Coordinates of C-alpha atoms in Angstrom, one line a residue:
X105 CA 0.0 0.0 0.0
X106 CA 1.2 3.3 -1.1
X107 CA 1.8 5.8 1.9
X108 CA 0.0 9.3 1.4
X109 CA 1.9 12.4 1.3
X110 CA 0.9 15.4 3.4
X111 CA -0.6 17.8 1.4
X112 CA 1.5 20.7 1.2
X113 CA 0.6 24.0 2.8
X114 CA -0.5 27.7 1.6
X115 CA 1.6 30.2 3.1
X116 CA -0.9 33.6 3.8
X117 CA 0.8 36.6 4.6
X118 CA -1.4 39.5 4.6
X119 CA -2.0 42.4 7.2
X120 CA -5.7 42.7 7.3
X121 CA -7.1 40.3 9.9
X122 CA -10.4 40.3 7.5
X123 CA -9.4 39.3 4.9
X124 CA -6.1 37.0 6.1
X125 CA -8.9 35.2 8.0
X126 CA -11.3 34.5 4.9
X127 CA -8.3 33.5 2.7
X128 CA -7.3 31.0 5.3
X129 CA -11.2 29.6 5.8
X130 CA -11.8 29.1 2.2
X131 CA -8.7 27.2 1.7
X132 CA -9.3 25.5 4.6
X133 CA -12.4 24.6 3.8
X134 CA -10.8 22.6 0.3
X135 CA -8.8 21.0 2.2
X136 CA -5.3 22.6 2.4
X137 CA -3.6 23.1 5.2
X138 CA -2.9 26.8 5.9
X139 CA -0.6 28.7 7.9
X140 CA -1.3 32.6 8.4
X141 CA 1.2 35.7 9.3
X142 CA 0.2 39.0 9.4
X143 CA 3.0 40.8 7.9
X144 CA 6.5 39.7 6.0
X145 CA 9.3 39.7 8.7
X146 CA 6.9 37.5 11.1
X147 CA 6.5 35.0 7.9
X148 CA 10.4 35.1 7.0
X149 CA 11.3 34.5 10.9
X150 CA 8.3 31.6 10.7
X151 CA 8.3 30.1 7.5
X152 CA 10.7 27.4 8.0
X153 CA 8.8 25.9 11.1
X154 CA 5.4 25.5 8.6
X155 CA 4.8 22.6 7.7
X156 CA 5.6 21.3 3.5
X157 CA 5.2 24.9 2.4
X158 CA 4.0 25.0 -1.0
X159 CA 2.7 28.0 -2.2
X160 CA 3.0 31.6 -0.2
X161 CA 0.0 34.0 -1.0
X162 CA 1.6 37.7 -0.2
X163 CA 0.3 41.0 0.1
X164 CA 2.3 43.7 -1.1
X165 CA 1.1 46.5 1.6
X166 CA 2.0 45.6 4.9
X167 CA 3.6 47.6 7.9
X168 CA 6.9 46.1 9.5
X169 CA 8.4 44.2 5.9
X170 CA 6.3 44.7 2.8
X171 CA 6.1 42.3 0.4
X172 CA 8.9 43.6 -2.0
X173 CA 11.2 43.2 0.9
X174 CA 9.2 39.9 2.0
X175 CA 9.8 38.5 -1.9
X176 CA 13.9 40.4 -2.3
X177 CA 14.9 38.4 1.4
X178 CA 12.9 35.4 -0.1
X179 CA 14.9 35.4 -2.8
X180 CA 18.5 35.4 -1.2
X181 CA 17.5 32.3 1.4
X182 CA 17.7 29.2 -0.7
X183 CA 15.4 26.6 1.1
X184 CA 12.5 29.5 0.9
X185 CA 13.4 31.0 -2.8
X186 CA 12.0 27.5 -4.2
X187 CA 8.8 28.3 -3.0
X188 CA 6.4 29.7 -5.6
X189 CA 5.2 33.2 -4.2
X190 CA 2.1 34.8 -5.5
X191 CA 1.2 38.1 -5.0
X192 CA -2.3 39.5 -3.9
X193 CA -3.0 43.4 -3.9
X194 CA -4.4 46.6 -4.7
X195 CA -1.2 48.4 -5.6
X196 CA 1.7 47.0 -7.5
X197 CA 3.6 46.5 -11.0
X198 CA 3.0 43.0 -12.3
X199 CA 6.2 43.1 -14.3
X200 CA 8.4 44.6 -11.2
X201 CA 7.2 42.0 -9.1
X202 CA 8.1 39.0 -11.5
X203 CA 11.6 40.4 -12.2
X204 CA 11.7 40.0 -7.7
X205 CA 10.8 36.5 -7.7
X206 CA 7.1 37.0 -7.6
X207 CA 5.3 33.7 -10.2
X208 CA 2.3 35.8 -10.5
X209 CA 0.2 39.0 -9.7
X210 CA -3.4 39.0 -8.6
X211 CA -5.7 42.6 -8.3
X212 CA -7.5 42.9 -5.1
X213 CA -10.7 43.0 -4.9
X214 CA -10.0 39.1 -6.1
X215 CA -12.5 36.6 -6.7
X216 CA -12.3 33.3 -4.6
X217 CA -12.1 31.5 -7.6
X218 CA -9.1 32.9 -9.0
X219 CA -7.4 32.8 -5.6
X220 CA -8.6 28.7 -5.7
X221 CA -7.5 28.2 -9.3
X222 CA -3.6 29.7 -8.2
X223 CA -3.7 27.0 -5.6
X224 CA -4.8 24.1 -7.6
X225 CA -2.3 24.8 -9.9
X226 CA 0.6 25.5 -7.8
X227 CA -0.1 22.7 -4.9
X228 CA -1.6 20.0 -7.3
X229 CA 0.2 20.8 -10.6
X230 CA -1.1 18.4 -13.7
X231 CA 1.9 18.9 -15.2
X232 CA 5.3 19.7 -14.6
X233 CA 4.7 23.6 -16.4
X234 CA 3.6 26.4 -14.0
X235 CA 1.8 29.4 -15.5
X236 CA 2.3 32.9 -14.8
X237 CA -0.9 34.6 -14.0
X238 CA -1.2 38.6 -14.0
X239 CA -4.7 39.7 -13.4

């Protein structure tokens, strides 16, 4: 009999307690694990306690380390710059982002759905290609 992986977990790092809280409920309620911080130098200091991290969902506004610094410090630790990062906001250049790690761009408001879809493909990839999504 074939042994089960864990499934891997969705990183949420986003300052509003609102809306950090209804990203991690929805997930949660597929089925992925989640593991919530409420700004970018609590997730860094964090992130290698969570569990299988598979996917980090970031916010780019956020007091103490914004998400350009979140992704730029990201980037220069190797066992967390394998981790595809995919940023969720209001503000923010879609190309400047990708050229500091960032795999995609979503514009709050977001729908659920699209939010959903960037998991599926990034925790339960069909294939071995991961697309870039800029919305």
């Amino acid at each position: 009999m074939k042994a089960e992986k864990s499934p891997q977990s969705v990183v949420v790092v986003e300052d509003d307690p609102d809306i950090r809280e209804s990203i991690r409920e929805m997930l949660e309620f597929e089925g992925y694990p989640v593991v919530a911080f409420e700004n970018g130098k609590e997730a860094l200091e964090r992130l290698h306690e969570s569990p299988n991290p598979g996917l980090i969902i970031l916010d780019l506004m956020m007091p103490v380390m914004n998400g350009v610094q979140f992704l730029r410090a990201r980037q220069s630790d190797e066992s967390l710059a394998e981790i595809p990062c995919f940023v969720v906001s209001a503000v923010g250049g879609a190309k400047e982002l990708l050229r500091e790690g960032a795999q995609g761009f979503l514009q709050k408001p977001v729908d659920a759905g699209a939010i959903l879809d960037v998991v599926r493909t990034y925790i339960h990839p069909s294939s071995g290609k991961r697309p870039v999504y800029l919305h």
